[in-house]
Amino acid sequence: MESEVLKVEKFGAYFGDTQILKYINLSIPENMVTAIMGPSGCGKTTLIRCVNRMHELITGARVEGRILLCGEDVYKTNPILVRRKVGMVFQKPNPFPTMSIYDNVIAGYKLNGIRLGRGELDRIVEESLQRAALWDEVKDSVHRKGTFLSGGQQQRLCIARALAMNPEVLLLDEPTSALDPKATSRIEELIIELKEYVTIVLVTHNIAQAARVSDLTAFLYLGELVEFGPSEKLFTVPEDKRTEEYLTGKFG
Amino acid sequence: MNSGNVLFRLVKDRLFGAGIILLSFGMLVPLFLILIYITRNGISAINWEFLVRLPKPVGEMGGGISNALVGTVILVGLASIFSIPLGIATGVFLSEYRKGRLAYVVRLCAEVLQGIPSIVIGIIAYSWIVISMGKFTALSGGVALGIMMLPVVVRTTEETLKLIPDSLREASLALGVPYYQTIVRVILPAALGGITTGILLSIARIAGETAPLLFTAFGNPFMETSILKPVNSLPLLIFNYATSPYQEWHTLAWGASFVLIVMVLVLNVLAKVVTARWKVKF
């Protein structure tokens, strides 16, 4: 495999005494879309929240093992620095309600006190919105509030906000679960376009979505990594019986 | 089920609805009676002179309440300076550490503080500040009013922050924004409307407080702007003039009551406007 951006090694996560993830090993290569798929409660969201250390914000959460981002252990780096290198998009669109579209895109810079010139900021806003396929729709109204946009547009704004920081990895946590089918397919197209710039990890409980957009797929079940491999292979000739049963709708 | 039964139920339904509406109108009666009564008695005293002149000695006609107006502004200003930063900080703490033991205790204290009679708060401010400084001051009155205002600011801040979805905090933290910046630049701005409304309502509440000022700000027939001297305030002026035996002072008291009521109404309306205008859509 090509150079790996993200490497998960012997990784386990807990909430108090409950083990959520069990001994996960995973290598995520550069500029590809990796889907993490599995039924509700299998730990897929926890897994990506461990990558940018959002998991530990909940009291009683702890982890074991290592996660390497570009060769560096994220658990030995300040979480603030990790999160600047890892973009995240959540289930529900969550643009900052008090900020304009423009300010939302550069929020990562502004809120972190990184000062840039007007021209530089304009460039980042335009480029990020263009990459998030939102520029044409909002270029005349970038100084309006982001919350006036439709749900799908808000989600693309959140993607632009994450992209503006030039992350190594973009984590998408069921980004289409709150959107209608049209907005969903728009986001799916976008995900495929975006892998040119950034490595993408997509959490989804939607089998069809994983099949449509991902290069690699990991199937997680009850906190265990059941199978991981090229999507084409995993969806056509799965190795594990549980994967096959999940794909054919026997559970989940 | 026969149709007579249904009819009976419909009638009951109507009667119940009519009863609720009637009683709601009943609630308006005391307010309007107060407003009409005060306007009728007070409006005649109101003119420009009344607002900008000082009170005159007994026997002379005319005179105004400018010293009480200025005093009220000073006292409310002092109370705001003491209670707003402290109240907002406490409210943030309570909403951030909702389940902690300390939060439980602090919340309980705020509730108890809200329940303490205002006269008792006045006595406390008297024994803390007036006695130790050896004189009545606007400062001590401001502290007393600030203590009255504090629990309201704490509660409204906490309640407003509770309504802000966690997803907003996560959005900020996931961008690598430090915790304190997330609070100051993302969470608090989103709560600004609610917090401001709470502050305006608490000011409306304390602007009419008399008891805590009786032995702190004390009252003063002259214009005074130093916070280290006694000052007059609208409720104190009303109290002193209304209990006096002089007819012209009674008129001044009515006029001052009218001004006070208008102030409170304006603050309430302003609070409504702020709520509507600064509403944040998530």
Coordinates of C-alpha atoms in Angstrom, one line a residue:
Chain A
M1 CA 0.0 0.0 0.0
E2 CA 1.0 3.6 -0.5
S3 CA 2.1 5.9 2.3
E4 CA -0.3 5.8 5.2
V5 CA -1.5 9.0 6.8
L6 CA -3.2 7.3 9.7
K7 CA -2.3 4.2 11.5
V8 CA -4.3 2.7 14.3
E9 CA -2.4 0.2 16.4
K10 CA -3.8 -2.3 19.0
F11 CA -6.3 0.4 19.8
G12 CA -9.0 0.1 22.5
A13 CA -11.4 2.6 23.8
Y14 CA -13.6 2.6 27.0
F15 CA -16.4 4.6 28.6
G16 CA -15.9 3.8 32.2
D17 CA -15.9 0.0 32.4
T18 CA -17.6 -0.6 29.1
Q19 CA -15.2 -1.4 26.3
I20 CA -16.3 0.2 23.0
L21 CA -13.4 -0.7 20.8
K22 CA -11.3 -3.9 20.9
Y23 CA -7.8 -4.2 19.6
I24 CA -8.3 -2.3 16.4
N25 CA -5.5 -2.3 13.8
L26 CA -6.0 -0.2 10.7
S27 CA -3.9 1.6 8.1
I28 CA -5.4 4.4 6.2
P29 CA -3.6 5.4 3.0
E30 CA -3.2 8.9 1.6
N31 CA -5.7 10.5 -0.8
M32 CA -8.2 7.8 -0.5
V33 CA -11.7 7.5 0.9
T34 CA -11.9 4.9 3.7
A35 CA -15.4 4.0 4.9
I36 CA -16.0 2.7 8.3
M37 CA -19.2 0.9 8.3
G38 CA -21.2 -1.1 10.8
P39 CA -24.5 -1.3 12.7
S40 CA -25.5 1.3 15.3
G41 CA -23.4 1.1 18.4
C42 CA -20.5 -0.8 16.9
G43 CA -18.1 1.9 17.8
K44 CA -17.5 3.5 14.4
T45 CA -18.1 7.0 15.6
T46 CA -16.0 6.4 18.7
L47 CA -13.1 5.3 16.5
I48 CA -12.9 8.5 14.5
R49 CA -13.5 10.6 17.6
C50 CA -10.4 9.0 19.0
V51 CA -8.4 10.1 16.0
N52 CA -8.8 13.8 16.9
R53 CA -9.2 13.1 20.6
M54 CA -12.8 14.3 20.8
H55 CA -13.6 11.0 22.6
E56 CA -11.8 12.1 25.7
L57 CA -14.1 15.1 26.2
I58 CA -16.6 12.8 27.8
T59 CA -15.9 12.1 31.4
G60 CA -14.9 8.5 32.1
A61 CA -13.5 8.0 28.6
R62 CA -10.1 6.4 28.2
V63 CA -8.1 4.6 25.5
E64 CA -5.2 2.2 25.1
G65 CA -2.9 1.5 22.1
R66 CA -1.7 4.1 19.6
I67 CA -3.0 6.2 16.8
L68 CA -0.3 7.6 14.5
L69 CA -1.0 10.6 12.3
C70 CA 1.8 11.0 9.8
G71 CA 4.0 9.0 12.0
E72 CA 3.3 10.9 15.2
D73 CA 1.4 9.5 18.1
V74 CA -1.7 11.7 18.6
Y75 CA -1.9 10.7 22.2
K76 CA 1.6 12.2 22.8
T77 CA 0.7 15.4 21.0
N78 CA -1.4 18.3 22.5
P79 CA -5.0 17.6 21.4
I80 CA -5.3 21.2 20.2
L81 CA -2.5 20.7 17.7
V82 CA -3.9 17.3 16.6
R83 CA -7.3 18.8 16.0
R84 CA -5.8 21.5 13.8
K85 CA -4.4 18.8 11.5
V86 CA -7.6 16.7 11.5
G87 CA -10.8 18.2 10.1
M88 CA -14.1 16.9 11.3
V89 CA -17.6 17.1 10.0
F90 CA -20.5 16.0 12.2
Q91 CA -23.8 14.3 11.8
K92 CA -25.8 17.4 12.1
P93 CA -24.6 20.5 10.3
N94 CA -23.2 22.9 12.9
P95 CA -22.1 26.2 11.4
F96 CA -21.4 28.9 14.0
P97 CA -24.7 30.7 14.3
T98 CA -23.3 34.1 15.2
M99 CA -20.9 34.2 12.2
S100 CA -21.3 35.0 8.5
I101 CA -20.5 32.4 5.9
Y102 CA -17.1 34.1 5.4
D103 CA -16.3 34.0 9.1
N104 CA -17.4 30.4 9.4
V105 CA -14.9 29.3 6.7
I106 CA -12.0 31.1 8.4
A107 CA -13.2 30.3 11.9
G108 CA -10.3 27.9 12.5
Y109 CA -7.9 30.8 11.9
K110 CA -9.9 33.5 13.7
L111 CA -10.7 31.5 16.8
N112 CA -7.2 30.3 17.1
G113 CA -5.8 33.8 16.9
I114 CA -3.9 33.2 13.7
R115 CA -3.6 36.5 11.9
L116 CA -3.7 36.7 8.1
G117 CA -4.0 39.5 5.6
R118 CA -7.3 40.3 4.0
G119 CA -6.1 39.0 0.6
E120 CA -4.9 35.8 2.1
L121 CA -8.2 35.3 4.0
D122 CA -10.2 36.0 0.8
R123 CA -8.2 33.4 -1.1
I124 CA -8.7 30.8 1.6
V125 CA -12.5 31.5 1.7
E126 CA -12.9 31.3 -2.0
E127 CA -10.7 28.2 -2.4
S128 CA -12.3 26.3 0.5
L129 CA -15.9 27.1 -0.7
Q130 CA -14.9 26.1 -4.2
R131 CA -13.5 22.8 -3.0
A132 CA -16.7 22.2 -0.9
A133 CA -18.7 23.0 -4.1
L134 CA -20.5 25.8 -2.4
W135 CA -18.8 28.9 -3.9
D136 CA -21.2 29.3 -6.9
E137 CA -24.2 29.3 -4.6
V138 CA -23.0 31.7 -2.0
K139 CA -20.4 33.9 -3.6
D140 CA -22.7 36.9 -3.6
S141 CA -23.8 36.4 0.0
V142 CA -20.7 35.4 1.9
H143 CA -21.4 38.0 4.5
R144 CA -24.8 36.7 5.4
K145 CA -25.3 34.3 8.3
G146 CA -24.4 30.7 7.7
T147 CA -27.6 29.5 9.3
F148 CA -29.7 30.9 6.5
L149 CA -28.5 28.2 4.2
S150 CA -30.3 24.9 3.6
G151 CA -29.2 21.8 5.5
G152 CA -27.1 20.4 2.7
Q153 CA -25.5 23.8 2.1
Q154 CA -24.8 24.1 5.8
Q155 CA -23.1 20.8 5.7
R156 CA -20.9 21.8 2.8
L157 CA -20.1 25.0 4.7
C158 CA -18.9 22.8 7.5
I159 CA -16.8 20.8 5.1
A160 CA -15.3 24.1 3.8
R161 CA -14.6 25.2 7.3
A162 CA -12.7 22.0 7.9
L163 CA -10.9 22.2 4.6
A164 CA -9.8 25.8 5.2
M165 CA -7.3 24.5 7.9
N166 CA -5.6 22.3 5.3
P167 CA -6.0 19.2 7.3
E168 CA -4.1 15.9 6.7
V169 CA -7.2 13.9 7.3
L170 CA -10.9 14.8 7.0
L171 CA -13.2 12.8 9.3
L172 CA -16.8 12.6 8.3
D173 CA -19.2 11.3 10.9
E174 CA -22.3 10.2 9.1
P175 CA -22.3 13.5 7.3
T176 CA -25.5 12.9 5.4
S177 CA -27.7 11.3 8.1
A178 CA -29.6 14.6 8.6
L179 CA -30.0 15.4 4.9
D180 CA -32.5 14.6 2.2
P181 CA -31.5 12.3 -0.7
K182 CA -30.7 15.1 -3.1
A183 CA -28.4 16.9 -0.7
T184 CA -26.9 13.5 0.2
S185 CA -25.9 12.7 -3.4
R186 CA -24.4 16.2 -3.6
I187 CA -22.2 15.5 -0.6
E188 CA -21.3 12.0 -1.9
E189 CA -20.1 13.5 -5.2
L190 CA -18.1 16.0 -3.2
I191 CA -16.4 13.3 -1.1
I192 CA -15.1 11.7 -4.3
E193 CA -13.8 15.0 -5.6
L194 CA -12.1 15.9 -2.4
K195 CA -9.8 12.9 -2.1
E196 CA -7.5 14.7 -4.5
Y197 CA -6.7 17.2 -1.7
V198 CA -7.2 15.3 1.5
T199 CA -7.4 11.8 3.0
I200 CA -11.0 11.0 4.0
V201 CA -12.4 8.8 6.6
L202 CA -16.1 8.4 6.3
V203 CA -18.3 6.8 9.0
T204 CA -21.6 5.5 7.7
H205 CA -24.3 3.0 8.6
N206 CA -25.4 3.2 5.0
I207 CA -24.0 0.2 3.1
A208 CA -24.8 1.7 -0.3
Q209 CA -23.1 4.9 0.5
A210 CA -19.9 3.1 1.6
A211 CA -20.0 1.2 -1.7
R212 CA -20.6 4.3 -3.8
V213 CA -17.9 6.5 -2.5
S214 CA -15.1 4.6 -0.8
D215 CA -11.9 3.0 -2.0
L216 CA -11.4 1.0 1.2
T217 CA -14.0 -0.2 3.7
A218 CA -13.7 -1.3 7.3
F219 CA -16.5 -3.3 8.8
L220 CA -16.9 -2.8 12.5
Y221 CA -19.1 -5.1 14.6
L222 CA -19.5 -4.9 18.4
G223 CA -16.3 -2.9 18.7
E224 CA -14.2 -5.4 16.7
L225 CA -12.7 -4.8 13.3
V226 CA -14.2 -7.7 11.4
E227 CA -12.8 -7.0 7.9
F228 CA -10.8 -4.3 6.2
G229 CA -9.9 -4.1 2.5
P230 CA -10.6 -2.6 -0.9
S231 CA -14.3 -1.8 -1.1
E232 CA -14.8 -3.7 -4.3
K233 CA -13.6 -6.9 -2.8
L234 CA -15.3 -6.4 0.6
F235 CA -18.7 -5.8 -1.1
T236 CA -18.5 -8.6 -3.6
V237 CA -16.5 -11.4 -2.0
P238 CA -16.3 -10.7 1.7
E239 CA -14.0 -13.0 3.7
D240 CA -15.8 -13.0 7.0
K241 CA -19.2 -14.6 7.4
R242 CA -20.4 -11.7 9.6
T243 CA -19.6 -9.2 6.8
E244 CA -21.6 -11.2 4.4
E245 CA -24.5 -11.4 6.8
Y246 CA -24.4 -7.7 7.4
L247 CA -24.3 -6.9 3.7
T248 CA -27.2 -9.2 2.9
G249 CA -29.3 -7.6 5.6
K250 CA -29.3 -10.5 8.1
F251 CA -28.7 -8.0 10.9
G252 CA -27.9 -4.3 11.6
Chain B
M1 CA -72.9 6.9 23.3
N2 CA -75.9 9.1 22.6
S3 CA -75.8 12.5 21.1
G4 CA -77.0 14.3 24.3
N5 CA -73.9 13.1 26.0
V6 CA -71.7 14.6 23.2
L7 CA -73.5 17.9 23.4
F8 CA -72.9 18.0 27.1
R9 CA -69.2 17.4 26.6
L10 CA -69.0 20.1 23.9
V11 CA -70.7 22.6 26.3
K12 CA -68.2 21.7 29.0
D13 CA -65.4 22.1 26.6
R14 CA -66.6 25.6 25.6
L15 CA -67.1 26.6 29.2
F16 CA -63.6 25.5 30.2
G17 CA -62.1 27.5 27.3
A18 CA -64.1 30.6 28.2
G19 CA -63.2 30.3 31.8
I20 CA -59.5 30.2 31.0
I21 CA -59.7 33.3 28.8
L22 CA -61.8 35.1 31.4
L23 CA -59.3 34.4 34.2
S24 CA -56.4 35.5 32.0
F25 CA -58.1 38.8 31.5
G26 CA -58.6 39.0 35.3
M27 CA -54.8 38.8 35.6
L28 CA -54.5 42.0 33.6
V29 CA -56.9 43.9 35.9
P30 CA -54.4 44.7 38.8
L31 CA -51.7 45.8 36.4
F32 CA -54.0 48.2 34.6
L33 CA -55.5 49.5 37.7
I34 CA -52.1 50.3 39.0
L35 CA -51.0 51.9 35.7
I36 CA -54.2 54.0 35.5
Y37 CA -54.1 55.1 39.1
I38 CA -50.4 56.1 39.0
T39 CA -50.8 57.9 35.7
R40 CA -53.8 59.9 36.9
N41 CA -52.1 61.0 40.0
G42 CA -48.6 61.3 38.7
I43 CA -48.9 62.7 35.2
S44 CA -49.8 66.2 36.4
A45 CA -46.4 66.5 38.2
I46 CA -44.5 65.5 35.1
N47 CA -42.8 68.2 33.1
W48 CA -39.3 69.1 32.0
E49 CA -38.6 71.0 35.3
F50 CA -39.6 67.9 37.3
L51 CA -36.9 65.9 35.6
V52 CA -34.0 68.4 35.7
R53 CA -34.7 70.3 39.0
L54 CA -33.7 69.5 42.6
P55 CA -36.4 69.1 45.3
K56 CA -37.4 72.4 46.9
P57 CA -37.8 73.0 50.6
V58 CA -41.2 72.5 52.2
G59 CA -43.5 75.3 51.4
E60 CA -42.1 76.2 48.1
M61 CA -44.0 75.0 45.1
G62 CA -42.4 73.0 42.2
G63 CA -39.1 71.3 42.4
G64 CA -37.9 68.1 40.8
I65 CA -36.3 64.7 41.2
S66 CA -33.1 65.1 39.2
N67 CA -31.0 64.0 42.2
A68 CA -33.0 60.8 42.5
L69 CA -32.8 60.0 38.8
V70 CA -29.0 60.4 38.9
G71 CA -28.7 58.5 42.1
T72 CA -30.8 55.6 40.7
V73 CA -28.5 55.5 37.6
I74 CA -25.4 55.4 39.8
L75 CA -26.8 52.7 42.1
V76 CA -27.9 50.5 39.2
G77 CA -24.6 51.1 37.5
L78 CA -22.6 50.0 40.5
A79 CA -24.9 47.0 41.0
S80 CA -24.3 46.0 37.4
I81 CA -20.5 46.4 37.7
F82 CA -20.5 44.1 40.7
S83 CA -23.0 41.5 39.6
I84 CA -22.7 41.1 35.8
P85 CA -19.1 39.8 35.5
L86 CA -19.5 37.6 38.6
G87 CA -22.9 36.4 37.6
I88 CA -21.9 35.5 34.0
A89 CA -18.8 33.7 35.2
T90 CA -20.8 31.7 37.8
G91 CA -23.4 30.9 35.2
V92 CA -20.8 29.7 32.8
F93 CA -19.3 27.5 35.5
L94 CA -22.7 26.0 36.4
S95 CA -23.5 25.2 32.8
E96 CA -20.0 23.8 32.1
Y97 CA -19.7 21.6 35.2
R98 CA -23.4 20.7 35.5
K99 CA -23.0 17.6 37.6
G100 CA -20.2 18.4 39.9
R101 CA -20.6 18.7 43.6
L102 CA -19.3 22.2 43.7
A103 CA -21.8 23.2 41.0
Y104 CA -24.6 21.7 43.1
V105 CA -23.5 23.8 46.1
V106 CA -23.1 27.0 44.0
R107 CA -26.5 26.5 42.4
L108 CA -28.1 26.0 45.8
C109 CA -26.4 29.1 47.1
A110 CA -27.7 31.2 44.2
E111 CA -31.2 29.9 44.9
V112 CA -31.0 30.7 48.6
L113 CA -29.5 34.1 47.8
Q114 CA -32.5 34.8 45.6
G115 CA -34.8 34.0 48.5
I116 CA -33.2 36.3 51.1
P117 CA -35.5 39.2 51.9
S118 CA -34.1 42.5 50.5
I119 CA -34.2 44.2 53.9
V120 CA -31.8 41.5 55.2
I121 CA -29.4 42.2 52.3
G122 CA -29.6 45.9 53.3
I123 CA -28.7 45.1 56.8
I124 CA -25.7 42.9 55.7
A125 CA -24.5 45.7 53.4
Y126 CA -24.9 48.1 56.3
S127 CA -22.9 46.1 58.7
W128 CA -20.2 45.2 56.2
I129 CA -19.7 48.5 54.4
V130 CA -21.5 51.4 56.1
I131 CA -20.2 50.5 59.6
S132 CA -16.7 49.8 58.5
M133 CA -16.5 53.0 56.4
G134 CA -18.3 55.0 59.0
K135 CA -20.7 56.7 56.6
F136 CA -23.7 56.0 54.2
T137 CA -22.5 55.7 50.7
A138 CA -23.8 55.0 47.2
L139 CA -21.2 52.3 47.1
S140 CA -22.9 50.3 49.9
G141 CA -26.2 50.8 48.2
G142 CA -24.7 49.5 44.9
V143 CA -23.3 46.4 46.7
A144 CA -26.7 45.7 48.3
L145 CA -28.5 46.0 44.9
G146 CA -25.7 44.0 43.3
I147 CA -26.3 41.1 45.7
M148 CA -30.0 41.2 44.8
M149 CA -29.2 41.2 41.1
L150 CA -26.5 38.5 41.2
P151 CA -28.7 35.3 41.5
V152 CA -30.9 36.5 38.6
V153 CA -27.9 37.0 36.3
V154 CA -26.5 33.6 37.4
R155 CA -29.7 31.8 36.6
T156 CA -30.4 33.4 33.3
T157 CA -26.9 32.8 32.1
E158 CA -27.0 29.2 33.1
E159 CA -30.5 28.7 31.6
T160 CA -29.4 30.4 28.3
L161 CA -26.2 28.4 28.0
K162 CA -28.1 25.1 28.6
L163 CA -30.1 25.7 25.5
I164 CA -27.0 26.0 23.3
P165 CA -26.4 22.6 21.5
D166 CA -23.3 20.6 22.3
S167 CA -22.7 20.4 18.6
L168 CA -21.6 24.0 18.6
R169 CA -19.0 23.4 21.2
E170 CA -17.8 20.3 19.3
A171 CA -17.5 22.3 16.1
S172 CA -15.2 24.7 17.8
L173 CA -13.1 22.2 19.7
A174 CA -12.7 20.0 16.6
L175 CA -11.1 23.0 14.9
G176 CA -8.4 23.0 17.5
V177 CA -9.8 26.0 19.3
P178 CA -8.8 26.0 23.0
Y179 CA -11.5 25.5 25.6
Y180 CA -11.5 29.1 27.0
Q181 CA -11.6 30.6 23.4
T182 CA -14.5 28.3 22.7
I183 CA -16.4 29.6 25.7
V184 CA -15.6 33.3 25.1
R185 CA -15.9 33.5 21.3
V186 CA -18.4 30.8 20.3
I187 CA -20.6 29.9 23.3
L188 CA -21.1 33.3 24.9
P189 CA -21.8 35.2 21.7
A190 CA -24.5 32.6 20.9
A191 CA -26.0 33.2 24.3
L192 CA -25.6 37.0 24.3
G193 CA -29.3 37.7 23.6
G194 CA -30.6 35.6 26.5
I195 CA -28.0 36.9 28.9
T196 CA -28.7 40.5 28.0
T197 CA -32.4 40.0 28.4
G198 CA -31.8 38.5 31.9
I199 CA -29.6 41.5 32.8
L200 CA -32.3 44.0 31.7
L201 CA -35.0 42.2 33.6
S202 CA -32.9 42.1 36.8
I203 CA -32.2 45.8 36.4
A204 CA -35.9 46.5 36.1
R205 CA -36.3 44.4 39.3
I206 CA -33.7 46.3 41.4
A207 CA -34.5 49.8 40.1
G208 CA -37.5 49.8 42.4
E209 CA -36.0 48.3 45.5
T210 CA -36.3 50.4 48.5
A211 CA -35.5 48.3 51.6
P212 CA -31.8 47.6 50.9
L213 CA -31.2 51.3 50.3
L214 CA -32.8 52.6 53.5
F215 CA -29.6 52.3 55.5
T216 CA -27.0 52.1 52.7
A217 CA -27.5 54.8 50.1
F218 CA -29.7 56.5 52.7
G219 CA -31.1 59.3 50.5
N220 CA -29.9 62.8 49.9
P221 CA -31.9 66.0 49.2
F222 CA -29.1 67.4 47.1
M223 CA -27.4 66.3 43.9
E224 CA -24.6 63.9 44.6
T225 CA -22.5 62.0 42.1
S226 CA -19.7 60.7 44.3
I227 CA -20.0 57.0 45.1
L228 CA -18.5 57.7 48.5
K229 CA -21.4 59.9 49.6
P230 CA -25.1 59.2 50.3
V231 CA -27.3 59.5 47.2
N232 CA -31.0 59.6 46.6
S233 CA -32.9 57.1 44.5
L234 CA -36.4 57.0 43.0
P235 CA -37.8 54.5 45.4
L236 CA -36.2 56.2 48.4
L237 CA -37.6 59.6 47.3
I238 CA -41.0 58.1 46.9
F239 CA -40.8 56.5 50.4
N240 CA -39.7 59.7 52.1
Y241 CA -42.1 62.0 50.3
A242 CA -45.1 59.7 50.5
T243 CA -44.8 59.4 54.2
S244 CA -44.4 63.1 54.7
P245 CA -47.3 65.3 55.8
Y246 CA -47.0 67.8 53.0
Q247 CA -49.4 67.8 50.0
E248 CA -46.9 69.0 47.4
W249 CA -44.4 66.3 48.4
H250 CA -47.2 63.7 47.8
T251 CA -47.5 65.1 44.3
L252 CA -43.8 64.7 43.8
A253 CA -44.0 61.1 45.1
W254 CA -46.7 60.3 42.6
G255 CA -44.7 61.9 39.8
A256 CA -41.6 59.9 40.8
S257 CA -43.7 56.7 40.9
F258 CA -44.9 57.4 37.4
V259 CA -41.3 57.9 36.2
L260 CA -40.2 54.7 38.0
I261 CA -43.0 52.6 36.4
V262 CA -42.2 54.0 32.9
M263 CA -38.5 53.0 33.5
V264 CA -39.5 49.5 34.4
L265 CA -41.9 49.2 31.5
V266 CA -39.2 50.5 29.0
L267 CA -36.7 48.0 30.4
N268 CA -39.2 45.1 30.0
V269 CA -40.0 46.1 26.4
L270 CA -36.3 46.5 25.6
A271 CA -35.8 43.0 27.0
K272 CA -38.5 41.7 24.6
V273 CA -36.8 43.5 21.7
V274 CA -33.4 42.1 22.5
T275 CA -34.8 38.6 22.7
A276 CA -36.5 38.9 19.3
R277 CA -33.6 40.8 17.5
W278 CA -30.7 38.8 18.9
K279 CA -32.3 35.5 18.5
V280 CA -29.7 33.0 17.3
K281 CA -30.9 30.2 15.0
F282 CA -29.0 27.0 15.4

